[in-house]
Amino acid sequence: MFFYIIQLLSLASTVVAVSYLTCKSTPGSKDWPSDAEWAQLNLTLSGRLLKPSPPGAVCHPDQPTFNSEACPVVQAGWNTTIWHTNNPVSSVLNNVNNDTCLPEPTDPCSGEGYPIYVVNATSADDVKKGVDFAREKNIRLIVKATGHDYMGRSSAPKSLSIWTHHIKNISFQDGFTPNGCNFSDPIEGAAITIGAGEQMINIDYQAHLRNLTIVSGGGGTVGHGGYLTGAGHAALSSTYGLGADQVLEMELVTPGGDIIIINECQHTDLFWAVRGGGGSTFGVITSVTIKAFPSSTFLVATVFLGIKIGTEAYWDVATSLLGKFPALGDQGMTAYSEFVYNYTSADLNSSTPVDGFSGTFILPALHSENTTESLTATLRKVLDDVTAPYPNQFTSSISSQSYPDFYTWYLPSNGPNNAGFDAQTGSRLLDGKALTNASGLKEALKLLIPAQSPLQIYLVSGKGVHNAQPRGGGNAVNPAWRSAYVHTVVGAYWEPFDLAEKAKQEELLTNTYVEAWRKLAPDTGAYVNEADVNEPNFQQAFWGDHYPRLVSIKKAVDPTDVFWCHPCVGNEGWKVIDDVLCRV
Ligand SMILES: Cc1cc2nc3c(=O)[nH]c(=O)nc-3n(C[C@H](O)[C@H](O)[C@H](O)COP(=O)(O)OP(=O)(O)OC[C@H]3O[C@@H](n4cnc5c(N)ncnc54)[C@H](O)[C@@H]3O)c2cc1C
Ligand SMILES: *[C@@H]1O[C@H](CO)[C@@H](O)[C@H](O)[C@H]1NC(C)=O
Ligand SMILES: *[C@@H]1O[C@H](CO)[C@@H](O)[C@H](O)[C@H]1NC(C)=O
Ligand SMILES: *[C@@H]1O[C@H](CO)[C@@H](O)[C@H](O)[C@H]1NC(C)=O
Ligand SMILES: *[C@@H]1O[C@H](CO)[C@@H](O)[C@H](O)[C@H]1NC(C)=O
Ligand SMILES: *[C@@H]1O[C@H](CO)[C@@H](O)[C@H](O)[C@H]1NC(C)=O
Ligand SMILES: *[C@@H]1O[C@H](CO)[C@@H](O)[C@H](O)[C@H]1NC(C)=O
Ligand SMILES: *[C@@H]1O[C@H](CO)[C@@H](O)[C@H](O)[C@H]1NC(C)=O
Ligand SMILES: *[C@@H]1O[C@H](CO)[C@@H](O)[C@H](O)[C@H]1NC(C)=O
Ligand SMILES: *[C@@H]1O[C@H](CO)[C@@H](O)[C@H](O)[C@H]1NC(C)=O
Ligand SMILES: *[C@@H]1O[C@H](CO)[C@@H](O)[C@H](O)[C@H]1NC(C)=O
Ligand SMILES: *[C@@H]1O[C@H](CO)[C@@H](O)[C@H](O)[C@H]1NC(C)=O
């Protein structure tokens, strides 16, 4: 909201303002490279430089790339995440490209919200050439792996983009010695080295073939780069820790253009910072080596609880149910769950509307005691306990299933995989104190469940995250994760081009919905990868006490801000004014 207003107000004065501010170069400015210089870059990249037209342009008769046969194909793909990940410049959310060329002939198509040039990288060397060019020519630089980012950090107008999608490679090792480490024995266990362009579902599949499991994000098309630079929560994070906690080593192209290997023995500051300090800030990761675990039987329970709409008991039961989550997380259980309001569902056999709760509870069976029966019994006791004060008012069901491994469950269940709409996310991490503050929690739920139904409650932190021992003695992940249990997500939605509605919904998101969670959990923070782009004091919210060290590492590795994004570490001192990035 705040930034949005600034942009609108600044429009009138832009022409004047930009001419005396120090800005990144833009087409038309004196320092923008000539066509010959771009052609020279392309030559050094063996032809891997792209100048893509906006992908929706094929649907617009006034555009040079209009193509009535290609248009329906683009339209058919537009609502799926996979389509956007396979395109050099497209993003999962329309508003990340500022709705500047949707695949609808009646909508405007300027393409102004997309980068201009793209390095279609297949190696660290390609990445280096792109980074060097952007640094030497003062060009705004971005990194796109998949374009899933909810805050638009993987796109920018008037920029050069490093597209990592085609940096593919997965290799496995049993035991791993990080480069430059003088260890008498390798780090025990399986290690997987992954190119920056790989996406979750393929890594999961390759691991599954070897009876291994990784700490995988929920969406199969999510990329590893953005995921583990932000933290990375997963169905197995309550047991094994966050995605960032699994990293053993990375190959990184620095803002200065060096290709380096970072781990607990060399470049230890960067190794600490990149694991949690955010994407496209400290350089471009070209490959990463992570831990993998032996596969185990995977237990999954589907839980449903409902009560006649408008029943007062609902609020107390919802509140005490969340109060049970810390104990479940302490057992290594994960849940993707939601509170629903005035809800009917054929799947759940509720044809009359209910206020309710539905969730998928997950436990890897690492002990012989862990069976579908024990999982059902544990959850049954939770439901019975919380509904006991209100006999015969609630209906509930629990059905537990056993899968041979994580992947067997994940393949048909991964998601969400829908795309192609306008939205903004907001979120908060909730610790035990917030989840057991009955009066405060009830107040928040009474506001949020009706407004946000289904209200997303992810139990994705527990003993694995709290007791994690990242290599090198720690990482930059928001310290709030280490005491949180729940990551709760709220959203704002609007129709494209309705700028008034957009402003209204974003304002509500920041100042009413996320604010209700902030009030309940003032000392925690939020998960940078699934957060409100307008989060006030984002530095504190996303990185807490780690922020000062992160900024000093950013300044050391990138003194001239080759990489800049928002909301990202060390981005103070620059502002986007009418699509141009300027020092202020
Ligand atoms: C459908 C969906 C499901 C999701 N599920 C989960 C989940 O289960 N758990 C979870 O933790 N998060 C989840 N997320 C959030 C996800 O972690 C973020 O969207 C993340 O930013 C995606 O990373 P990416 O590389 O795929 O995306 P991109 O949008 O391409 O990149 C995201 C950010 O990382 C940077 N980046 C990407 N690759 C590199 C690299 N190689 N080097 C340096 N910087 C890089 C980009 O510049 C950008 O800043 C989900 C998101 C969506 C849309
Ligand atoms: C780069 O060169 C290749 C051929 O070598 C060409 O196909 C491509 O269009 C060029 N890219 C740009 C941006 O001109
Ligand atoms: C894609 O989603 C939009 C809005 O979310 C909808 O209007 C459109 O019909 C969908 N397109 C397809 C092909 O499903
Ligand atoms: C997005 O587009 C609108 C016009 O639809 C424009 O007013 C606004 O400045 C643009 N925002 C950005 C961030 O470019
Ligand atoms: C990018 O490079 C890959 C690998 O060489 C190639 O298969 C793909 O077609 C290229 N993409 C574009 C849009 O040129
Ligand atoms: C994949 O990585 C392995 C191990 O680093 C390497 O030996 C192999 O050459 C790589 N393959 C490709 C296609 O880059
Ligand atoms: C490796 O460590 C051993 C024992 O700590 C030491 O004797 C040896 O000199 C070290 N080697 C290098 C190359 O540092
Ligand atoms: C995976 O486990 C199964 C069942 O235990 C076994 O039959 C198979 O050989 C294993 N595969 C590999 C690649 O280890
Ligand atoms: C529940 O939803 C129905 C259908 O959308 C609506 O008519 C009704 O007013 C809602 N009831 C409440 C209490 O919100
Ligand atoms: C819904 O009802 C059908 C038929 O009675 C039953 O088979 C199914 O298991 C029920 N589903 C749930 C979630 O209770
Ligand atoms: C799983 O096993 C552990 C260790 O035996 C036990 O403490 C825990 O209660 C079990 N949980 C479930 C749901 O079976
Ligand atoms: C509970 O939450 C409310 C905010 O809704 C806060 O004012 C209160 O201090 C909290 N109580 C405790 C014990 O933390």
Short mmCIF file of C-alpha atoms in Angstrom, two decimals, residues 241-459:
data_model
loop_
_atom_site.label_atom_id
_atom_site.label_comp_id
_atom_site.label_asym_id
_atom_site.label_seq_id
_atom_site.Cartn_x
_atom_site.Cartn_y
_atom_site.Cartn_z
CA GLY A 241 13.90 -29.07 9.75
CA LEU A 242 13.46 -26.46 7.02
CA GLY A 243 14.73 -26.64 3.45
CA ALA A 244 17.54 -24.20 4.32
CA ASP A 245 18.64 -26.48 7.16
CA GLN A 246 19.44 -29.31 4.72
CA VAL A 247 22.05 -27.43 2.69
CA LEU A 248 25.61 -28.78 2.73
CA GLU A 249 27.13 -26.62 0.00
CA MET A 250 26.30 -24.25 -2.83
CA GLU A 251 27.89 -22.97 -6.00
CA LEU A 252 27.30 -19.23 -6.24
CA VAL A 253 27.98 -16.53 -8.81
CA THR A 254 28.73 -13.44 -6.75
CA PRO A 255 27.70 -9.88 -7.69
CA GLY A 256 31.37 -9.34 -8.59
CA GLY A 257 31.19 -12.24 -11.07
CA ASP A 258 33.21 -14.82 -9.15
CA ILE A 259 32.06 -18.42 -9.32
CA ILE A 260 32.64 -19.77 -5.82
CA ILE A 261 31.80 -22.79 -3.69
CA ILE A 262 30.34 -21.81 -0.33
CA ASN A 263 30.06 -24.12 2.66
CA GLU A 264 31.00 -24.40 6.32
CA CYS A 265 34.71 -24.31 5.49
CA GLN A 266 34.94 -21.51 2.92
CA HIS A 267 33.01 -18.25 2.43
CA THR A 268 31.26 -19.06 5.66
CA ASP A 269 29.55 -15.65 5.96
CA LEU A 270 27.91 -16.09 2.58
CA PHE A 271 27.05 -19.70 3.36
CA TRP A 272 25.27 -18.47 6.47
CA ALA A 273 23.50 -15.59 4.70
CA VAL A 274 22.24 -17.35 1.58
CA ARG A 275 20.43 -20.01 3.65
CA GLY A 276 17.49 -17.87 4.74
CA GLY A 277 18.63 -14.36 3.85
CA GLY A 278 16.51 -14.31 0.69
CA GLY A 279 16.90 -14.90 -3.04
CA SER A 280 18.56 -12.61 -5.61
CA THR A 281 20.43 -10.68 -2.92
CA PHE A 282 23.87 -12.23 -2.41
CA GLY A 283 24.36 -13.69 -5.88
CA VAL A 284 22.96 -16.44 -8.09
CA ILE A 285 23.05 -20.00 -6.84
CA THR A 286 23.87 -22.31 -9.71
CA SER A 287 23.82 -25.57 -7.79
CA VAL A 288 23.15 -26.76 -4.27
CA THR A 289 23.92 -29.91 -2.34
CA ILE A 290 21.35 -30.97 0.24
CA LYS A 291 20.87 -33.82 2.66
CA ALA A 292 18.40 -36.56 1.86
CA PHE A 293 16.87 -39.12 4.19
CA PRO A 294 16.02 -42.78 3.85
CA SER A 295 12.38 -43.08 2.80
CA SER A 296 9.93 -44.31 5.40
CA THR A 297 6.30 -45.24 5.46
CA PHE A 298 4.29 -42.07 5.29
CA LEU A 299 1.10 -41.70 7.34
CA VAL A 300 -1.59 -39.23 6.35
CA ALA A 301 -4.85 -38.48 8.13
CA THR A 302 -7.72 -36.48 6.69
CA VAL A 303 -9.60 -34.70 9.44
CA PHE A 304 -12.89 -32.88 9.31
CA LEU A 305 -14.85 -31.15 12.04
CA GLY A 306 -18.08 -29.22 11.58
CA ILE A 307 -20.92 -27.57 13.42
CA LYS A 308 -24.17 -25.89 12.36
CA ILE A 309 -23.36 -22.38 11.12
CA GLY A 310 -23.63 -19.55 13.57
CA THR A 311 -23.09 -21.76 16.66
CA GLU A 312 -21.17 -19.91 19.36
CA ALA A 313 -19.32 -23.07 20.47
CA TYR A 314 -17.42 -23.03 17.17
CA TRP A 315 -15.11 -20.22 18.29
CA ASP A 316 -14.07 -21.86 21.55
CA VAL A 317 -13.48 -25.19 19.87
CA ALA A 318 -11.49 -23.63 17.01
CA THR A 319 -9.41 -21.81 19.62
CA SER A 320 -8.71 -24.87 21.75
CA LEU A 321 -7.99 -26.98 18.66
CA LEU A 322 -5.16 -24.62 17.68
CA GLY A 323 -3.95 -24.79 21.27
CA LYS A 324 -3.24 -28.50 20.66
CA PHE A 325 -1.00 -27.84 17.65
CA PRO A 326 2.25 -27.29 19.60
CA ALA A 327 2.01 -30.77 21.11
CA LEU A 328 1.44 -32.27 17.66
CA GLY A 329 4.40 -30.36 16.18
CA ASP A 330 6.57 -31.53 19.08
CA GLN A 331 5.85 -35.11 17.94
CA GLY A 332 7.09 -34.32 14.43
CA MET A 333 3.62 -34.02 12.96
CA THR A 334 2.82 -31.62 10.12
CA ALA A 335 -0.59 -30.36 8.98
CA TYR A 336 -1.94 -28.42 6.04
CA SER A 337 -5.26 -27.27 7.41
CA GLU A 338 -7.91 -24.61 7.17
CA PHE A 339 -10.87 -23.17 9.00
CA VAL A 340 -13.98 -22.92 6.87
CA TYR A 341 -17.03 -20.80 7.43
CA ASN A 342 -20.54 -21.32 6.07
CA TYR A 343 -19.14 -24.16 4.03
CA THR A 344 -20.61 -27.05 2.11
CA SER A 345 -18.60 -29.82 0.53
CA ALA A 346 -19.65 -32.84 -1.48
CA ASP A 347 -16.31 -34.50 -0.74
CA LEU A 348 -16.88 -34.24 2.96
CA ASN A 349 -20.56 -35.19 2.75
CA SER A 350 -21.61 -31.88 4.23
CA SER A 351 -24.53 -30.76 2.12
CA THR A 352 -25.89 -28.37 4.74
CA PRO A 353 -23.51 -25.51 5.48
CA VAL A 354 -21.19 -25.82 8.46
CA ASP A 355 -18.58 -23.81 10.24
CA GLY A 356 -15.65 -26.13 10.47
CA PHE A 357 -12.10 -27.26 10.17
CA SER A 358 -10.45 -29.53 7.68
CA GLY A 359 -6.88 -30.72 7.57
CA THR A 360 -4.32 -33.17 6.27
CA PHE A 361 -2.14 -34.40 9.14
CA ILE A 362 1.14 -36.03 8.27
CA LEU A 363 3.60 -38.19 10.17
CA PRO A 364 6.54 -40.17 8.78
CA ALA A 365 6.46 -43.58 10.49
CA LEU A 366 9.95 -43.57 11.96
CA HIS A 367 9.02 -45.75 14.96
CA SER A 368 7.17 -49.02 15.10
CA GLU A 369 4.54 -47.34 17.30
CA ASN A 370 3.59 -45.04 14.41
CA THR A 371 0.72 -46.62 12.54
CA THR A 372 -2.48 -45.44 10.91
CA GLU A 373 -4.24 -46.58 14.11
CA SER A 374 -1.95 -44.53 16.37
CA LEU A 375 -2.30 -41.49 14.13
CA THR A 376 -6.09 -41.74 14.11
CA ALA A 377 -6.16 -42.32 17.87
CA THR A 378 -3.92 -39.30 18.56
CA LEU A 379 -6.10 -37.02 16.44
CA ARG A 380 -9.35 -38.54 17.74
CA LYS A 381 -8.26 -37.69 21.26
CA VAL A 382 -7.55 -34.10 20.19
CA LEU A 383 -11.00 -33.71 18.62
CA ASP A 384 -12.73 -35.40 21.57
CA ASP A 385 -10.90 -33.19 24.07
CA VAL A 386 -11.70 -29.94 22.33
CA THR A 387 -15.37 -30.77 21.68
CA ALA A 388 -16.01 -32.37 25.09
CA PRO A 389 -17.60 -29.22 26.56
CA TYR A 390 -20.18 -29.26 23.73
CA PRO A 391 -21.53 -32.83 23.49
CA ASN A 392 -23.47 -33.80 20.34
CA GLN A 393 -22.97 -30.48 18.62
CA PHE A 394 -20.05 -31.32 16.33
CA THR A 395 -19.70 -33.91 13.61
CA SER A 396 -16.23 -35.14 12.79
CA SER A 397 -14.35 -37.67 10.74
CA ILE A 398 -10.78 -38.91 10.66
CA SER A 399 -9.47 -41.24 8.04
CA SER A 400 -5.83 -42.34 8.05
CA GLN A 401 -3.91 -43.91 5.23
CA SER A 402 -0.45 -45.34 4.91
CA TYR A 403 1.78 -44.72 1.87
CA PRO A 404 5.00 -46.58 1.08
CA ASP A 405 6.91 -43.28 0.99
CA PHE A 406 6.53 -39.52 0.78
CA TYR A 407 6.51 -39.41 -3.01
CA THR A 408 3.64 -41.85 -3.36
CA TRP A 409 1.50 -39.45 -1.36
CA TYR A 410 3.01 -36.31 -2.89
CA LEU A 411 2.66 -37.09 -6.58
CA PRO A 412 -1.16 -36.85 -6.66
CA SER A 413 -1.40 -34.39 -3.73
CA ASN A 414 1.17 -31.69 -4.51
CA GLY A 415 -0.04 -28.17 -5.06
CA PRO A 416 -1.63 -25.71 -5.32
CA ASN A 417 -0.82 -25.59 -9.03
CA ASN A 418 -3.26 -22.90 -10.13
CA ALA A 419 -2.01 -19.62 -11.58
CA GLY A 420 -2.98 -16.64 -13.68
CA PHE A 421 -4.86 -14.40 -11.27
CA ASP A 422 -4.21 -11.23 -9.26
CA ALA A 423 -3.42 -11.66 -5.57
CA GLN A 424 -1.29 -10.62 -2.65
CA THR A 425 -0.34 -12.89 0.21
CA GLY A 426 0.17 -12.05 3.87
CA SER A 427 1.22 -14.29 6.75
CA ARG A 428 2.45 -14.67 10.30
CA LEU A 429 4.39 -17.24 12.29
CA LEU A 430 2.58 -18.30 15.47
CA ASP A 431 4.48 -19.67 18.44
CA GLY A 432 3.20 -21.63 21.45
CA LYS A 433 2.48 -18.44 23.34
CA ALA A 434 0.17 -17.13 20.60
CA LEU A 435 -1.52 -20.50 20.04
CA THR A 436 -2.37 -20.87 23.73
CA ASN A 437 -3.50 -17.27 24.29
CA ALA A 438 -7.16 -18.27 24.25
CA SER A 439 -8.70 -14.80 24.48
CA GLY A 440 -6.40 -13.20 21.92
CA LEU A 441 -6.60 -16.16 19.55
CA LYS A 442 -10.39 -16.34 19.70
CA GLU A 443 -10.62 -12.65 18.87
CA ALA A 444 -8.33 -13.11 15.87
CA LEU A 445 -10.24 -16.16 14.61
CA LYS A 446 -13.60 -14.39 14.89
CA LEU A 447 -12.27 -11.67 12.63
CA LEU A 448 -10.27 -13.82 10.22
CA ILE A 449 -12.28 -16.99 9.62
CA PRO A 450 -15.37 -15.28 8.16
CA ALA A 451 -13.28 -12.81 6.17
CA GLN A 452 -10.71 -15.26 4.83
CA SER A 453 -12.47 -18.63 4.72
CA PRO A 454 -10.77 -20.97 4.06
CA LEU A 455 -8.24 -19.59 6.56
CA GLN A 456 -4.94 -21.37 5.95
CA ILE A 457 -3.20 -22.83 9.00
CA TYR A 458 0.01 -24.69 8.26
CA LEU A 459 1.53 -26.68 11.10
#
